């Protein structure tokens, strides 16, 4: 399947014995996914750029070097090691760019707000000079921050402090990708668009996920930290009665993506963390969106941890922490159209204003398996509580999701996993 299997035939399997550096340290950049580690291990497994020859192993320290190494999202096997902090909002000389540098054709936020104020503009989509200027300005930013990741690529942070700031990594129609030991921070949209008909009251729509799997297959995301660090949306102003959002998802898995494992990663300080499946009518997602999430931490995440449509998702040994200050918390596990979530041995810790019945939300969902989960240290039957508390507004979910996970490592107790994830999840903790 694609170039990856030709590489395996040429001898890639020998790389499963990972080489070491001269000082005896393991070279994590040539690691491959273990044969039982979740959905990404199915149907040939995930090896990333482990077959790369010496000419395609790069250490990069700035945006220009990263862009050259990514090679436009080519399928050539490649290993890209990120050292230090790389800011995507920089020009080719490394000069920092801000929103004013991208603005063009007379775009001005005050003029935009005046032009599309719902009290005078109404409910039609924005159109006219300021919307065209916004689109042109947004396109200029996208040229800098959207970074395509091609097939047979390993992207890995060096040491304990590798950061990719302001970028939207996009794995589109690519196969066999590994992203590890990297902090992905603040994919900040300078030019949100006003959508008058969203959610009844209208809302601001932003463009960038920190990491977007779009039609991607065989992807392993491990020991990453993803957050809005630097520009929290809660500190943005309110326009037209809605928060002026600057961030979209942390990690979205959509448009027929399949065979994905997300492990030992940390998602923090964000509204909508992870969307798996992007539409109730996208029938082509049936039989795809198979995702394993294990040993991840979701801290101060308001919703979508994850929200699932269609996919078979194994959700085990994850740690959820809601802070006392998280007044906007909505839910953790979203059960949507034809989703089949198998949620076991996860630990939820919340303050008093969040109840067990708040943890699961259903939109046209039909089934959810839950077992071995803890709520503030006590066993909780999430399915029974959901059905008991939401029977008046949502149909009951059944326990039969139609499948049982077989590709996984040891499933620890929720209490043991809670402790292990607190110590070991996120970038800089890969040992």
PDB file of N, CA and C in Angstrom, residues 336-370:
ATOM      1  N   UNK A 336     -21.586  10.473  19.002  1.00  0.00           N
ATOM      2  CA  UNK A 336     -22.374  11.004  17.896  1.00  0.00           C
ATOM      3  C   UNK A 336     -22.689   9.907  16.882  1.00  0.00           C
ATOM      4  N   UNK A 337     -23.203  10.276  15.747  1.00  0.00           N
ATOM      5  CA  UNK A 337     -23.784   9.366  14.761  1.00  0.00           C
ATOM      6  C   UNK A 337     -22.927   8.136  14.475  1.00  0.00           C
ATOM      7  N   UNK A 338     -23.507   6.970  14.731  1.00  0.00           N
ATOM      8  CA  UNK A 338     -22.916   5.669  14.403  1.00  0.00           C
ATOM      9  C   UNK A 338     -21.532   5.447  15.035  1.00  0.00           C
ATOM     10  N   UNK A 339     -21.225   6.188  16.091  1.00  0.00           N
ATOM     11  CA  UNK A 339     -19.942   5.964  16.765  1.00  0.00           C
ATOM     12  C   UNK A 339     -20.000   4.688  17.594  1.00  0.00           C
ATOM     13  N   UNK A 340     -18.838   4.065  17.781  1.00  0.00           N
ATOM     14  CA  UNK A 340     -18.721   2.823  18.535  1.00  0.00           C
ATOM     15  C   UNK A 340     -17.517   2.944  19.471  1.00  0.00           C
ATOM     16  N   UNK A 341     -17.746   3.602  20.617  1.00  0.00           N
ATOM     17  CA  UNK A 341     -16.659   3.891  21.559  1.00  0.00           C
ATOM     18  C   UNK A 341     -16.607   2.801  22.625  1.00  0.00           C
ATOM     19  N   UNK A 342     -15.411   2.271  22.839  1.00  0.00           N
ATOM     20  CA  UNK A 342     -15.164   1.258  23.864  1.00  0.00           C
ATOM     21  C   UNK A 342     -14.286   1.924  24.916  1.00  0.00           C
ATOM     22  N   UNK A 343     -14.907   2.411  25.994  1.00  0.00           N
ATOM     23  CA  UNK A 343     -14.216   3.224  26.998  1.00  0.00           C
ATOM     24  C   UNK A 343     -14.004   2.418  28.269  1.00  0.00           C
ATOM     25  N   UNK A 344     -12.759   2.112  28.587  1.00  0.00           N
ATOM     26  CA  UNK A 344     -12.492   1.294  29.765  1.00  0.00           C
ATOM     27  C   UNK A 344     -11.308   1.827  30.555  1.00  0.00           C
ATOM     28  N   UNK A 345     -11.454   1.746  31.875  1.00  0.00           N
ATOM     29  CA  UNK A 345     -10.366   2.018  32.820  1.00  0.00           C
ATOM     30  C   UNK A 345      -9.750   3.398  32.628  1.00  0.00           C
ATOM     31  N   UNK A 346     -10.616   4.397  32.515  1.00  0.00           N
ATOM     32  CA  UNK A 346     -10.197   5.790  32.480  1.00  0.00           C
ATOM     33  C   UNK A 346     -10.506   6.442  33.829  1.00  0.00           C
ATOM     34  N   UNK A 347      -9.751   7.479  34.188  1.00  0.00           N
ATOM     35  CA  UNK A 347      -9.930   8.151  35.474  1.00  0.00           C
ATOM     36  C   UNK A 347     -10.329   9.602  35.244  1.00  0.00           C
ATOM     37  N   UNK A 348     -11.417  10.027  35.892  1.00  0.00           N
ATOM     38  CA  UNK A 348     -11.931  11.387  35.779  1.00  0.00           C
ATOM     39  C   UNK A 348     -11.847  12.055  37.147  1.00  0.00           C
ATOM     40  N   UNK A 349     -11.210  13.213  37.203  1.00  0.00           N
ATOM     41  CA  UNK A 349     -11.132  13.992  38.436  1.00  0.00           C
ATOM     42  C   UNK A 349     -11.728  15.366  38.165  1.00  0.00           C
ATOM     43  N   UNK A 350     -12.759  15.731  38.926  1.00  0.00           N
ATOM     44  CA  UNK A 350     -13.467  16.979  38.661  1.00  0.00           C
ATOM     45  C   UNK A 350     -13.770  17.704  39.969  1.00  0.00           C
ATOM     46  N   UNK A 351     -14.031  19.009  39.882  1.00  0.00           N
ATOM     47  CA  UNK A 351     -14.493  19.746  41.065  1.00  0.00           C
ATOM     48  C   UNK A 351     -15.995  19.537  41.270  1.00  0.00           C
ATOM     49  N   UNK A 352     -16.537  20.164  42.303  1.00  0.00           N
ATOM     50  CA  UNK A 352     -17.911  19.911  42.702  1.00  0.00           C
ATOM     51  C   UNK A 352     -18.963  20.294  41.687  1.00  0.00           C
ATOM     52  N   UNK A 353     -18.671  21.266  40.825  1.00  0.00           N
ATOM     53  CA  UNK A 353     -19.706  21.703  39.888  1.00  0.00           C
ATOM     54  C   UNK A 353     -19.834  20.783  38.676  1.00  0.00           C
ATOM     55  N   UNK A 354     -18.962  19.786  38.572  1.00  0.00           N
ATOM     56  CA  UNK A 354     -19.046  18.814  37.474  1.00  0.00           C
ATOM     57  C   UNK A 354     -19.454  17.468  38.055  1.00  0.00           C
ATOM     58  N   UNK A 355     -20.569  16.927  37.581  1.00  0.00           N
ATOM     59  CA  UNK A 355     -21.072  15.649  38.070  1.00  0.00           C
ATOM     60  C   UNK A 355     -20.759  14.538  37.076  1.00  0.00           C
ATOM     61  N   UNK A 356     -20.881  13.304  37.542  1.00  0.00           N
ATOM     62  CA  UNK A 356     -20.606  12.158  36.686  1.00  0.00           C
ATOM     63  C   UNK A 356     -21.487  12.168  35.442  1.00  0.00           C
ATOM     64  N   UNK A 357     -22.711  12.659  35.573  1.00  0.00           N
ATOM     65  CA  UNK A 357     -23.629  12.704  34.431  1.00  0.00           C
ATOM     66  C   UNK A 357     -23.173  13.678  33.358  1.00  0.00           C
ATOM     67  N   UNK A 358     -22.248  14.568  33.697  1.00  0.00           N
ATOM     68  CA  UNK A 358     -21.756  15.546  32.717  1.00  0.00           C
ATOM     69  C   UNK A 358     -20.657  14.977  31.819  1.00  0.00           C
ATOM     70  N   UNK A 359     -20.102  13.843  32.152  1.00  0.00           N
ATOM     71  CA  UNK A 359     -18.914  13.358  31.458  1.00  0.00           C
ATOM     72  C   UNK A 359     -19.194  12.870  30.053  1.00  0.00           C
ATOM     73  N   UNK A 360     -20.387  12.366  29.810  1.00  0.00           N
ATOM     74  CA  UNK A 360     -20.761  11.826  28.503  1.00  0.00           C
ATOM     75  C   UNK A 360     -21.894  12.651  27.921  1.00  0.00           C
ATOM     76  N   UNK A 361     -21.756  12.997  26.642  1.00  0.00           N
ATOM     77  CA  UNK A 361     -22.807  13.728  25.929  1.00  0.00           C
ATOM     78  C   UNK A 361     -23.098  12.992  24.628  1.00  0.00           C
ATOM     79  N   UNK A 362     -24.369  12.865  24.286  1.00  0.00           N
ATOM     80  CA  UNK A 362     -24.752  12.164  23.060  1.00  0.00           C
ATOM     81  C   UNK A 362     -25.516  13.080  22.122  1.00  0.00           C
ATOM     82  N   UNK A 363     -25.130  13.028  20.843  1.00  0.00           N
ATOM     83  CA  UNK A 363     -25.886  13.643  19.758  1.00  0.00           C
ATOM     84  C   UNK A 363     -26.178  12.549  18.730  1.00  0.00           C
ATOM     85  N   UNK A 364     -27.374  12.055  18.748  1.00  0.00           N
ATOM     86  CA  UNK A 364     -27.761  11.020  17.794  1.00  0.00           C
ATOM     87  C   UNK A 364     -26.918   9.762  17.933  1.00  0.00           C
ATOM     88  N   UNK A 365     -26.298   9.553  19.093  1.00  0.00           N
ATOM     89  CA  UNK A 365     -25.543   8.331  19.336  1.00  0.00           C
ATOM     90  C   UNK A 365     -26.458   7.179  19.686  1.00  0.00           C
ATOM     91  N   UNK A 366     -25.923   5.965  19.607  1.00  0.00           N
ATOM     92  CA  UNK A 366     -26.756   4.804  19.900  1.00  0.00           C
ATOM     93  C   UNK A 366     -26.102   3.815  20.855  1.00  0.00           C
ATOM     94  N   UNK A 367     -24.769   3.821  20.966  1.00  0.00           N
ATOM     95  CA  UNK A 367     -24.110   2.788  21.768  1.00  0.00           C
ATOM     96  C   UNK A 367     -22.841   3.329  22.411  1.00  0.00           C
ATOM     97  N   UNK A 368     -22.512   2.774  23.581  1.00  0.00           N
ATOM     98  CA  UNK A 368     -21.287   3.127  24.287  1.00  0.00           C
ATOM     99  C   UNK A 368     -20.948   2.007  25.258  1.00  0.00           C
ATOM    100  N   UNK A 369     -19.749   1.448  25.153  1.00  0.00           N
ATOM    101  CA  UNK A 369     -19.286   0.477  26.144  1.00  0.00           C
ATOM    102  C   UNK A 369     -18.466   1.211  27.191  1.00  0.00           C
ATOM    103  N   UNK A 370     -18.798   1.004  28.471  1.00  0.00           N
ATOM    104  CA  UNK A 370     -17.999   1.570  29.558  1.00  0.00           C
ATOM    105  C   UNK A 370     -17.757   0.510  30.618  1.00  0.00           C
TER     106      UNK A 370
END
